[in-house]
Amino acid sequence: MNGQERRRYALIGTGNRGTTMWGRDLLAGWRQEVDLVAICDTNPLRAERARSMIKSNAPIYTSIEETLAAARPELAIVCTRDSNHDDIIVAALEAGADVITEKPMTTSMDKIRRIRDAERRTGKRIDVSFNYRYAPTAAKLKSLLASGAIGTLTSVDFHWYLNNQHGADYFRRWHAYIQNSGSLFVHKATHHFDLLNWYIGADPEEVAAFGELRQYGRNGPFRGPRCRDCSHADACDYYFDMSADEFLDELYEDPSEIDGYVRDGCVYREDIDIFDTMSATIRYQNAVTVSYSLNAFMPIEGHAIAFNGTRGRIELRQFEKQPWQTPEHDEILLVRSFGGGVERIKVPHAGGGHFGGDDLMRSMIFRDGADPLGQRADSRAGAMSVMTGLAALESATTGRMVQLSELGPIDGP
């Protein structure tokens, strides 16, 4: 940081993401830029396990108030349950700290306004961890669109596939309840809606959506208290042996005796109330329309996206996991209209999480890199992606098209 002192930061929440992305990995690559001065989790044993994994000697606290008063961090990194992000973000801002929050920024309009008001009052900064913006392929797509390679953008087809391992994970954990995660239209799709908002360069205006629970929850042929104690383990397609994963077992199993939170909950719990099969049509203020879908029990992982314009089309099928070999690069097809042919653009995969997006995001935030593509996401970007998800959830629940303006402003009462 050009000779500047390291930023003193507190890690709030020591689940998988906090312990790795914003703990162990951040210190491993950016130790000259940051100093971890506090670890906060309501479960002290999980915090202790995380601290050991991070290889830190930072003090542990069990409340945000105690953390902020004792450690006085310059930066708070929020990795807790989505539904309590607002309490932690507001407390940190009011204590004089900047904030990096995991996505989604929050889960309701009241919470959005509360966060935005606190940011405005305190003059501090919120960054939202939209790491997909930083992946080299996403950056290339944004550059192509900005260059006018396909003329004026008119519509987008965007379809995301979660496989039976990754998709099921959301139904094992706290995410499986709308009150915690806002549904996958908010928790997971916030990534996708943010990418769309960023690619398109405009705000969404109205959403018509459908959502169903087709695979998990009450659809299960049987159920048990959790995978570890389940008598159906031999017959269940979704049986998850957490003891085989040393990292997860250490971070979650013994600590569950303190707070009751288990990492291998039954995906067939009858009270699960989020969708696993979702689709939406979105119209933007600049008249671009989007066809979107998210499926959480596919035999493949990845996404397909296509941008349609007045002078051509851009296509991408990005593979993450599938039962066949794929090359170590993405291939973007730039197809020009009126006999312009096709250009195949290869983008090599970068190291690190999310095809290199995690590392590039941390470098931009902590090493003050230039941001010509507008990849660094602020609280407004966080708010707009959540609002898109809230509108989709409302539409899927009520069966009507929802104007984002119905949800109210992101600032003020």
PDB file of N, CA and C in Angstrom, residues 294-373:
ATOM      1  N   LEU A 294     -32.537 -20.421 -12.634  1.00  0.00           N
ATOM      2  CA  LEU A 294     -31.610 -21.015 -11.667  1.00  0.00           C
ATOM      3  C   LEU A 294     -32.191 -22.353 -11.247  1.00  0.00           C
ATOM      4  N   ASN A 295     -31.407 -23.398 -11.408  1.00  0.00           N
ATOM      5  CA  ASN A 295     -31.816 -24.739 -11.009  1.00  0.00           C
ATOM      6  C   ASN A 295     -30.784 -25.320 -10.052  1.00  0.00           C
ATOM      7  N   ALA A 296     -31.242 -25.918  -8.941  1.00  0.00           N
ATOM      8  CA  ALA A 296     -30.357 -26.293  -7.844  1.00  0.00           C
ATOM      9  C   ALA A 296     -30.174 -27.797  -7.676  1.00  0.00           C
ATOM     10  N   PHE A 297     -30.460 -28.595  -8.717  1.00  0.00           N
ATOM     11  CA  PHE A 297     -30.208 -30.040  -8.590  1.00  0.00           C
ATOM     12  C   PHE A 297     -29.841 -30.641  -9.945  1.00  0.00           C
ATOM     13  N   MET A 298     -28.907 -30.038 -10.615  1.00  0.00           N
ATOM     14  CA  MET A 298     -28.497 -30.477 -11.931  1.00  0.00           C
ATOM     15  C   MET A 298     -27.306 -31.447 -11.856  1.00  0.00           C
ATOM     16  N   PRO A 299     -27.067 -32.246 -12.907  1.00  0.00           N
ATOM     17  CA  PRO A 299     -25.871 -33.092 -12.961  1.00  0.00           C
ATOM     18  C   PRO A 299     -24.643 -32.315 -13.418  1.00  0.00           C
ATOM     19  N   ILE A 300     -24.808 -31.029 -13.648  1.00  0.00           N
ATOM     20  CA  ILE A 300     -23.723 -30.155 -14.099  1.00  0.00           C
ATOM     21  C   ILE A 300     -23.695 -28.902 -13.239  1.00  0.00           C
ATOM     22  N   GLU A 301     -22.581 -28.180 -13.312  1.00  0.00           N
ATOM     23  CA  GLU A 301     -22.416 -26.908 -12.598  1.00  0.00           C
ATOM     24  C   GLU A 301     -21.846 -25.894 -13.574  1.00  0.00           C
ATOM     25  N   GLY A 302     -22.389 -24.689 -13.564  1.00  0.00           N
ATOM     26  CA  GLY A 302     -21.881 -23.642 -14.441  1.00  0.00           C
ATOM     27  C   GLY A 302     -23.011 -22.772 -14.939  1.00  0.00           C
ATOM     28  N   HIS A 303     -22.772 -22.042 -16.022  1.00  0.00           N
ATOM     29  CA  HIS A 303     -23.841 -21.201 -16.547  1.00  0.00           C
ATOM     30  C   HIS A 303     -23.697 -20.984 -18.045  1.00  0.00           C
ATOM     31  N   ALA A 304     -24.797 -20.577 -18.647  1.00  0.00           N
ATOM     32  CA  ALA A 304     -24.822 -20.195 -20.050  1.00  0.00           C
ATOM     33  C   ALA A 304     -25.389 -18.786 -20.131  1.00  0.00           C
ATOM     34  N   ILE A 305     -24.731 -17.933 -20.907  1.00  0.00           N
ATOM     35  CA  ILE A 305     -25.217 -16.566 -21.067  1.00  0.00           C
ATOM     36  C   ILE A 305     -25.034 -16.141 -22.517  1.00  0.00           C
ATOM     37  N   ALA A 306     -25.994 -15.397 -23.014  1.00  0.00           N
ATOM     38  CA  ALA A 306     -25.910 -14.864 -24.373  1.00  0.00           C
ATOM     39  C   ALA A 306     -26.456 -13.447 -24.375  1.00  0.00           C
ATOM     40  N   PHE A 307     -25.764 -12.575 -25.067  1.00  0.00           N
ATOM     41  CA  PHE A 307     -26.161 -11.173 -25.201  1.00  0.00           C
ATOM     42  C   PHE A 307     -26.568 -10.935 -26.653  1.00  0.00           C
ATOM     43  N   ASN A 308     -27.766 -10.444 -26.860  1.00  0.00           N
ATOM     44  CA  ASN A 308     -28.277 -10.194 -28.200  1.00  0.00           C
ATOM     45  C   ASN A 308     -28.288  -8.690 -28.473  1.00  0.00           C
ATOM     46  N   GLY A 309     -27.735  -8.293 -29.603  1.00  0.00           N
ATOM     47  CA  GLY A 309     -27.657  -6.880 -29.928  1.00  0.00           C
ATOM     48  C   GLY A 309     -28.084  -6.589 -31.352  1.00  0.00           C
ATOM     49  N   THR A 310     -28.115  -5.326 -31.688  1.00  0.00           N
ATOM     50  CA  THR A 310     -28.553  -4.923 -33.023  1.00  0.00           C
ATOM     51  C   THR A 310     -27.534  -5.272 -34.107  1.00  0.00           C
ATOM     52  N   ARG A 311     -26.291  -5.599 -33.706  1.00  0.00           N
ATOM     53  CA  ARG A 311     -25.248  -5.914 -34.687  1.00  0.00           C
ATOM     54  C   ARG A 311     -24.619  -7.283 -34.462  1.00  0.00           C
ATOM     55  N   GLY A 312     -25.200  -8.095 -33.535  1.00  0.00           N
ATOM     56  CA  GLY A 312     -24.612  -9.407 -33.327  1.00  0.00           C
ATOM     57  C   GLY A 312     -25.000 -10.022 -32.000  1.00  0.00           C
ATOM     58  N   ARG A 313     -24.251 -11.034 -31.619  1.00  0.00           N
ATOM     59  CA  ARG A 313     -24.560 -11.817 -30.428  1.00  0.00           C
ATOM     60  C   ARG A 313     -23.254 -12.295 -29.787  1.00  0.00           C
ATOM     61  N   ILE A 314     -23.232 -12.309 -28.468  1.00  0.00           N
ATOM     62  CA  ILE A 314     -22.112 -12.861 -27.704  1.00  0.00           C
ATOM     63  C   ILE A 314     -22.631 -14.058 -26.921  1.00  0.00           C
ATOM     64  N   GLU A 315     -21.938 -15.199 -27.013  1.00  0.00           N
ATOM     65  CA  GLU A 315     -22.349 -16.405 -26.315  1.00  0.00           C
ATOM     66  C   GLU A 315     -21.215 -16.935 -25.439  1.00  0.00           C
ATOM     67  N   LEU A 316     -21.589 -17.480 -24.281  1.00  0.00           N
ATOM     68  CA  LEU A 316     -20.626 -18.143 -23.406  1.00  0.00           C
ATOM     69  C   LEU A 316     -21.313 -19.307 -22.707  1.00  0.00           C
ATOM     70  N   ARG A 317     -20.665 -20.458 -22.708  1.00  0.00           N
ATOM     71  CA  ARG A 317     -21.044 -21.560 -21.829  1.00  0.00           C
ATOM     72  C   ARG A 317     -19.843 -21.812 -20.916  1.00  0.00           C
ATOM     73  N   GLN A 318     -19.981 -21.432 -19.656  1.00  0.00           N
ATOM     74  CA  GLN A 318     -18.873 -21.604 -18.711  1.00  0.00           C
ATOM     75  C   GLN A 318     -19.098 -22.882 -17.905  1.00  0.00           C
ATOM     76  N   PHE A 319     -18.116 -23.767 -17.960  1.00  0.00           N
ATOM     77  CA  PHE A 319     -18.190 -25.049 -17.269  1.00  0.00           C
ATOM     78  C   PHE A 319     -17.459 -24.968 -15.932  1.00  0.00           C
ATOM     79  N   GLU A 320     -18.101 -25.484 -14.885  1.00  0.00           N
ATOM     80  CA  GLU A 320     -17.441 -25.568 -13.587  1.00  0.00           C
ATOM     81  C   GLU A 320     -17.255 -27.021 -13.164  1.00  0.00           C
ATOM     82  N   LYS A 321     -18.331 -27.799 -13.189  1.00  0.00           N
ATOM     83  CA  LYS A 321     -18.231 -29.231 -12.901  1.00  0.00           C
ATOM     84  C   LYS A 321     -19.208 -29.962 -13.800  1.00  0.00           C
ATOM     85  N   GLN A 322     -18.738 -31.049 -14.408  1.00  0.00           N
ATOM     86  CA  GLN A 322     -19.575 -31.832 -15.294  1.00  0.00           C
ATOM     87  C   GLN A 322     -18.883 -33.174 -15.525  1.00  0.00           C
ATOM     88  N   PRO A 323     -19.635 -34.202 -15.920  1.00  0.00           N
ATOM     89  CA  PRO A 323     -19.042 -35.536 -16.068  1.00  0.00           C
ATOM     90  C   PRO A 323     -18.311 -35.736 -17.403  1.00  0.00           C
ATOM     91  N   TRP A 324     -17.569 -34.726 -17.849  1.00  0.00           N
ATOM     92  CA  TRP A 324     -16.700 -34.865 -19.008  1.00  0.00           C
ATOM     93  C   TRP A 324     -15.598 -33.816 -18.893  1.00  0.00           C
ATOM     94  N   GLN A 325     -14.541 -34.023 -19.632  1.00  0.00           N
ATOM     95  CA  GLN A 325     -13.388 -33.122 -19.578  1.00  0.00           C
ATOM     96  C   GLN A 325     -13.662 -31.849 -20.381  1.00  0.00           C
ATOM     97  N   THR A 326     -13.229 -30.721 -19.838  1.00  0.00           N
ATOM     98  CA  THR A 326     -13.307 -29.449 -20.554  1.00  0.00           C
ATOM     99  C   THR A 326     -11.950 -28.774 -20.482  1.00  0.00           C
ATOM    100  N   PRO A 327     -11.633 -27.904 -21.434  1.00  0.00           N
ATOM    101  CA  PRO A 327     -10.313 -27.244 -21.436  1.00  0.00           C
ATOM    102  C   PRO A 327     -10.174 -26.245 -20.298  1.00  0.00           C
ATOM    103  N   GLU A 328      -8.950 -25.851 -20.022  1.00  0.00           N
ATOM    104  CA  GLU A 328      -8.655 -24.900 -18.949  1.00  0.00           C
ATOM    105  C   GLU A 328      -8.801 -23.466 -19.443  1.00  0.00           C
ATOM    106  N   HIS A 329      -9.851 -23.223 -20.191  1.00  0.00           N
ATOM    107  CA  HIS A 329     -10.144 -21.863 -20.633  1.00  0.00           C
ATOM    108  C   HIS A 329     -11.631 -21.777 -20.965  1.00  0.00           C
ATOM    109  N   ASP A 330     -12.145 -20.560 -20.995  1.00  0.00           N
ATOM    110  CA  ASP A 330     -13.489 -20.309 -21.481  1.00  0.00           C
ATOM    111  C   ASP A 330     -13.402 -19.852 -22.934  1.00  0.00           C
ATOM    112  N   GLU A 331     -14.438 -20.130 -23.684  1.00  0.00           N
ATOM    113  CA  GLU A 331     -14.482 -19.665 -25.069  1.00  0.00           C
ATOM    114  C   GLU A 331     -15.721 -18.808 -25.273  1.00  0.00           C
ATOM    115  N   ILE A 332     -15.497 -17.542 -25.567  1.00  0.00           N
ATOM    116  CA  ILE A 332     -16.570 -16.605 -25.874  1.00  0.00           C
ATOM    117  C   ILE A 332     -16.743 -16.568 -27.389  1.00  0.00           C
ATOM    118  N   LEU A 333     -17.983 -16.713 -27.840  1.00  0.00           N
ATOM    119  CA  LEU A 333     -18.270 -16.588 -29.266  1.00  0.00           C
ATOM    120  C   LEU A 333     -18.835 -15.197 -29.541  1.00  0.00           C
ATOM    121  N   LEU A 334     -18.148 -14.445 -30.358  1.00  0.00           N
ATOM    122  CA  LEU A 334     -18.629 -13.141 -30.816  1.00  0.00           C
ATOM    123  C   LEU A 334     -19.098 -13.313 -32.250  1.00  0.00           C
ATOM    124  N   VAL A 335     -20.422 -13.332 -32.426  1.00  0.00           N
ATOM    125  CA  VAL A 335     -21.009 -13.588 -33.740  1.00  0.00           C
ATOM    126  C   VAL A 335     -21.571 -12.273 -34.278  1.00  0.00           C
ATOM    127  N   ARG A 336     -21.000 -11.813 -35.378  1.00  0.00           N
ATOM    128  CA  ARG A 336     -21.408 -10.520 -35.941  1.00  0.00           C
ATOM    129  C   ARG A 336     -22.487 -10.723 -37.016  1.00  0.00           C
ATOM    130  N   SER A 337     -23.454  -9.847 -37.032  1.00  0.00           N
ATOM    131  CA  SER A 337     -24.542  -9.921 -38.017  1.00  0.00           C
ATOM    132  C   SER A 337     -24.068  -9.496 -39.406  1.00  0.00           C
ATOM    133  N   PHE A 338     -24.918  -9.777 -40.390  1.00  0.00           N
ATOM    134  CA  PHE A 338     -24.743  -9.300 -41.766  1.00  0.00           C
ATOM    135  C   PHE A 338     -23.428  -9.792 -42.385  1.00  0.00           C
ATOM    136  N   GLY A 339     -23.156 -11.084 -42.152  1.00  0.00           N
ATOM    137  CA  GLY A 339     -21.989 -11.693 -42.779  1.00  0.00           C
ATOM    138  C   GLY A 339     -20.679 -11.411 -42.093  1.00  0.00           C
ATOM    139  N   GLY A 340     -20.729 -10.923 -40.863  1.00  0.00           N
ATOM    140  CA  GLY A 340     -19.491 -10.572 -40.172  1.00  0.00           C
ATOM    141  C   GLY A 340     -18.740 -11.751 -39.582  1.00  0.00           C
ATOM    142  N   GLY A 341     -19.329 -12.940 -39.644  1.00  0.00           N
ATOM    143  CA  GLY A 341     -18.618 -14.123 -39.182  1.00  0.00           C
ATOM    144  C   GLY A 341     -18.590 -14.246 -37.670  1.00  0.00           C
ATOM    145  N   VAL A 342     -17.761 -15.162 -37.193  1.00  0.00           N
ATOM    146  CA  VAL A 342     -17.651 -15.444 -35.775  1.00  0.00           C
ATOM    147  C   VAL A 342     -16.204 -15.333 -35.320  1.00  0.00           C
ATOM    148  N   GLU A 343     -15.996 -14.759 -34.155  1.00  0.00           N
ATOM    149  CA  GLU A 343     -14.676 -14.678 -33.528  1.00  0.00           C
ATOM    150  C   GLU A 343     -14.723 -15.497 -32.244  1.00  0.00           C
ATOM    151  N   ARG A 344     -13.792 -16.437 -32.110  1.00  0.00           N
ATOM    152  CA  ARG A 344     -13.707 -17.273 -30.917  1.00  0.00           C
ATOM    153  C   ARG A 344     -12.629 -16.708 -30.004  1.00  0.00           C
ATOM    154  N   ILE A 345     -13.059 -16.245 -28.832  1.00  0.00           N
ATOM    155  CA  ILE A 345     -12.135 -15.568 -27.907  1.00  0.00           C
ATOM    156  C   ILE A 345     -11.887 -16.488 -26.724  1.00  0.00           C
ATOM    157  N   LYS A 346     -10.661 -16.937 -26.578  1.00  0.00           N
ATOM    158  CA  LYS A 346     -10.303 -17.829 -25.477  1.00  0.00           C
ATOM    159  C   LYS A 346      -9.802 -17.020 -24.289  1.00  0.00           C
ATOM    160  N   VAL A 347     -10.367 -17.316 -23.131  1.00  0.00           N
ATOM    161  CA  VAL A 347      -9.958 -16.641 -21.896  1.00  0.00           C
ATOM    162  C   VAL A 347      -9.452 -17.711 -20.930  1.00  0.00           C
ATOM    163  N   PRO A 348      -8.140 -17.753 -20.645  1.00  0.00           N
ATOM    164  CA  PRO A 348      -7.613 -18.784 -19.750  1.00  0.00           C
ATOM    165  C   PRO A 348      -8.175 -18.647 -18.342  1.00  0.00           C
ATOM    166  N   HIS A 349      -8.379 -19.779 -17.682  1.00  0.00           N
ATOM    167  CA  HIS A 349      -8.787 -19.753 -16.284  1.00  0.00           C
ATOM    168  C   HIS A 349      -7.626 -19.267 -15.432  1.00  0.00           C
ATOM    169  N   ALA A 350      -7.928 -18.403 -14.481  1.00  0.00           N
ATOM    170  CA  ALA A 350      -6.910 -17.906 -13.563  1.00  0.00           C
ATOM    171  C   ALA A 350      -6.968 -18.701 -12.262  1.00  0.00           C
ATOM    172  N   GLY A 351      -5.876 -18.681 -11.515  1.00  0.00           N
ATOM    173  CA  GLY A 351      -5.822 -19.404 -10.257  1.00  0.00           C
ATOM    174  C   GLY A 351      -6.641 -18.719  -9.183  1.00  0.00           C
ATOM    175  N   GLY A 352      -6.969 -19.483  -8.137  1.00  0.00           N
ATOM    176  CA  GLY A 352      -7.755 -18.925  -7.048  1.00  0.00           C
ATOM    177  C   GLY A 352      -9.236 -19.148  -7.260  1.00  0.00           C
ATOM    178  N   GLY A 353     -10.026 -18.838  -6.260  1.00  0.00           N
ATOM    179  CA  GLY A 353     -11.467 -19.067  -6.307  1.00  0.00           C
ATOM    180  C   GLY A 353     -12.168 -18.235  -7.359  1.00  0.00           C
ATOM    181  N   HIS A 354     -13.274 -18.797  -7.873  1.00  0.00           N
ATOM    182  CA  HIS A 354     -14.107 -18.112  -8.864  1.00  0.00           C
ATOM    183  C   HIS A 354     -13.293 -17.677 -10.076  1.00  0.00           C
ATOM    184  N   PHE A 355     -12.494 -18.628 -10.586  1.00  0.00           N
ATOM    185  CA  PHE A 355     -11.698 -18.414 -11.794  1.00  0.00           C
ATOM    186  C   PHE A 355     -10.753 -17.209 -11.662  1.00  0.00           C
ATOM    187  N   GLY A 356     -10.281 -16.953 -10.451  1.00  0.00           N
ATOM    188  CA  GLY A 356      -9.367 -15.841 -10.214  1.00  0.00           C
ATOM    189  C   GLY A 356     -10.037 -14.597  -9.695  1.00  0.00           C
ATOM    190  N   GLY A 357     -11.372 -14.588  -9.664  1.00  0.00           N
ATOM    191  CA  GLY A 357     -12.099 -13.403  -9.228  1.00  0.00           C
ATOM    192  C   GLY A 357     -11.818 -13.018  -7.787  1.00  0.00           C
ATOM    193  N   ASP A 358     -11.665 -14.004  -6.904  1.00  0.00           N
ATOM    194  CA  ASP A 358     -11.418 -13.706  -5.491  1.00  0.00           C
ATOM    195  C   ASP A 358     -10.127 -12.918  -5.313  1.00  0.00           C
ATOM    196  N   ASP A 359      -9.054 -13.401  -5.930  1.00  0.00           N
ATOM    197  CA  ASP A 359      -7.762 -12.727  -5.787  1.00  0.00           C
ATOM    198  C   ASP A 359      -7.787 -11.330  -6.396  1.00  0.00           C
ATOM    199  N   LEU A 360      -8.391 -11.204  -7.568  1.00  0.00           N
ATOM    200  CA  LEU A 360      -8.436  -9.897  -8.230  1.00  0.00           C
ATOM    201  C   LEU A 360      -9.261  -8.898  -7.426  1.00  0.00           C
ATOM    202  N   MET A 361     -10.333  -9.352  -6.806  1.00  0.00           N
ATOM    203  CA  MET A 361     -11.141  -8.459  -5.977  1.00  0.00           C
ATOM    204  C   MET A 361     -10.364  -7.988  -4.761  1.00  0.00           C
ATOM    205  N   ARG A 362      -9.687  -8.916  -4.073  1.00  0.00           N
ATOM    206  CA  ARG A 362      -8.909  -8.519  -2.893  1.00  0.00           C
ATOM    207  C   ARG A 362      -7.803  -7.542  -3.267  1.00  0.00           C
ATOM    208  N   SER A 363      -7.177  -7.756  -4.407  1.00  0.00           N
ATOM    209  CA  SER A 363      -6.117  -6.843  -4.829  1.00  0.00           C
ATOM    210  C   SER A 363      -6.664  -5.453  -5.125  1.00  0.00           C
ATOM    211  N   MET A 364      -7.813  -5.374  -5.782  1.00  0.00           N
ATOM    212  CA  MET A 364      -8.375  -4.061  -6.084  1.00  0.00           C
ATOM    213  C   MET A 364      -8.751  -3.323  -4.803  1.00  0.00           C
ATOM    214  N   ILE A 365      -9.347  -4.032  -3.845  1.00  0.00           N
ATOM    215  CA  ILE A 365      -9.785  -3.383  -2.613  1.00  0.00           C
ATOM    216  C   ILE A 365      -8.608  -2.958  -1.753  1.00  0.00           C
ATOM    217  N   PHE A 366      -7.601  -3.816  -1.630  1.00  0.00           N
ATOM    218  CA  PHE A 366      -6.535  -3.546  -0.659  1.00  0.00           C
ATOM    219  C   PHE A 366      -5.276  -2.948  -1.265  1.00  0.00           C
ATOM    220  N   ARG A 367      -5.165  -2.980  -2.579  1.00  0.00           N
ATOM    221  CA  ARG A 367      -3.988  -2.393  -3.215  1.00  0.00           C
ATOM    222  C   ARG A 367      -4.350  -1.222  -4.114  1.00  0.00           C
ATOM    223  N   ASP A 368      -5.575  -0.728  -3.967  1.00  0.00           N
ATOM    224  CA  ASP A 368      -6.015   0.487  -4.652  1.00  0.00           C
ATOM    225  C   ASP A 368      -5.760   0.433  -6.152  1.00  0.00           C
ATOM    226  N   GLY A 369      -6.138  -0.678  -6.781  1.00  0.00           N
ATOM    227  CA  GLY A 369      -5.956  -0.795  -8.216  1.00  0.00           C
ATOM    228  C   GLY A 369      -6.924   0.071  -8.987  1.00  0.00           C
ATOM    229  N   ALA A 370      -6.551   0.384 -10.212  1.00  0.00           N
ATOM    230  CA  ALA A 370      -7.461   1.131 -11.087  1.00  0.00           C
ATOM    231  C   ALA A 370      -8.705   0.284 -11.360  1.00  0.00           C
ATOM    232  N   ASP A 371      -9.824   0.949 -11.665  1.00  0.00           N
ATOM    233  CA  ASP A 371     -11.097   0.237 -11.829  1.00  0.00           C
ATOM    234  C   ASP A 371     -11.811   0.730 -13.089  1.00  0.00           C
ATOM    235  N   PRO A 372     -11.215   0.501 -14.268  1.00  0.00           N
ATOM    236  CA  PRO A 372     -11.808   1.044 -15.493  1.00  0.00           C
ATOM    237  C   PRO A 372     -13.143   0.421 -15.855  1.00  0.00           C
ATOM    238  N   LEU A 373     -13.423  -0.793 -15.395  1.00  0.00           N
ATOM    239  CA  LEU A 373     -14.667  -1.468 -15.736  1.00  0.00           C
ATOM    240  C   LEU A 373     -15.737  -1.311 -14.664  1.00  0.00           C
TER     241      LEU A 373
END
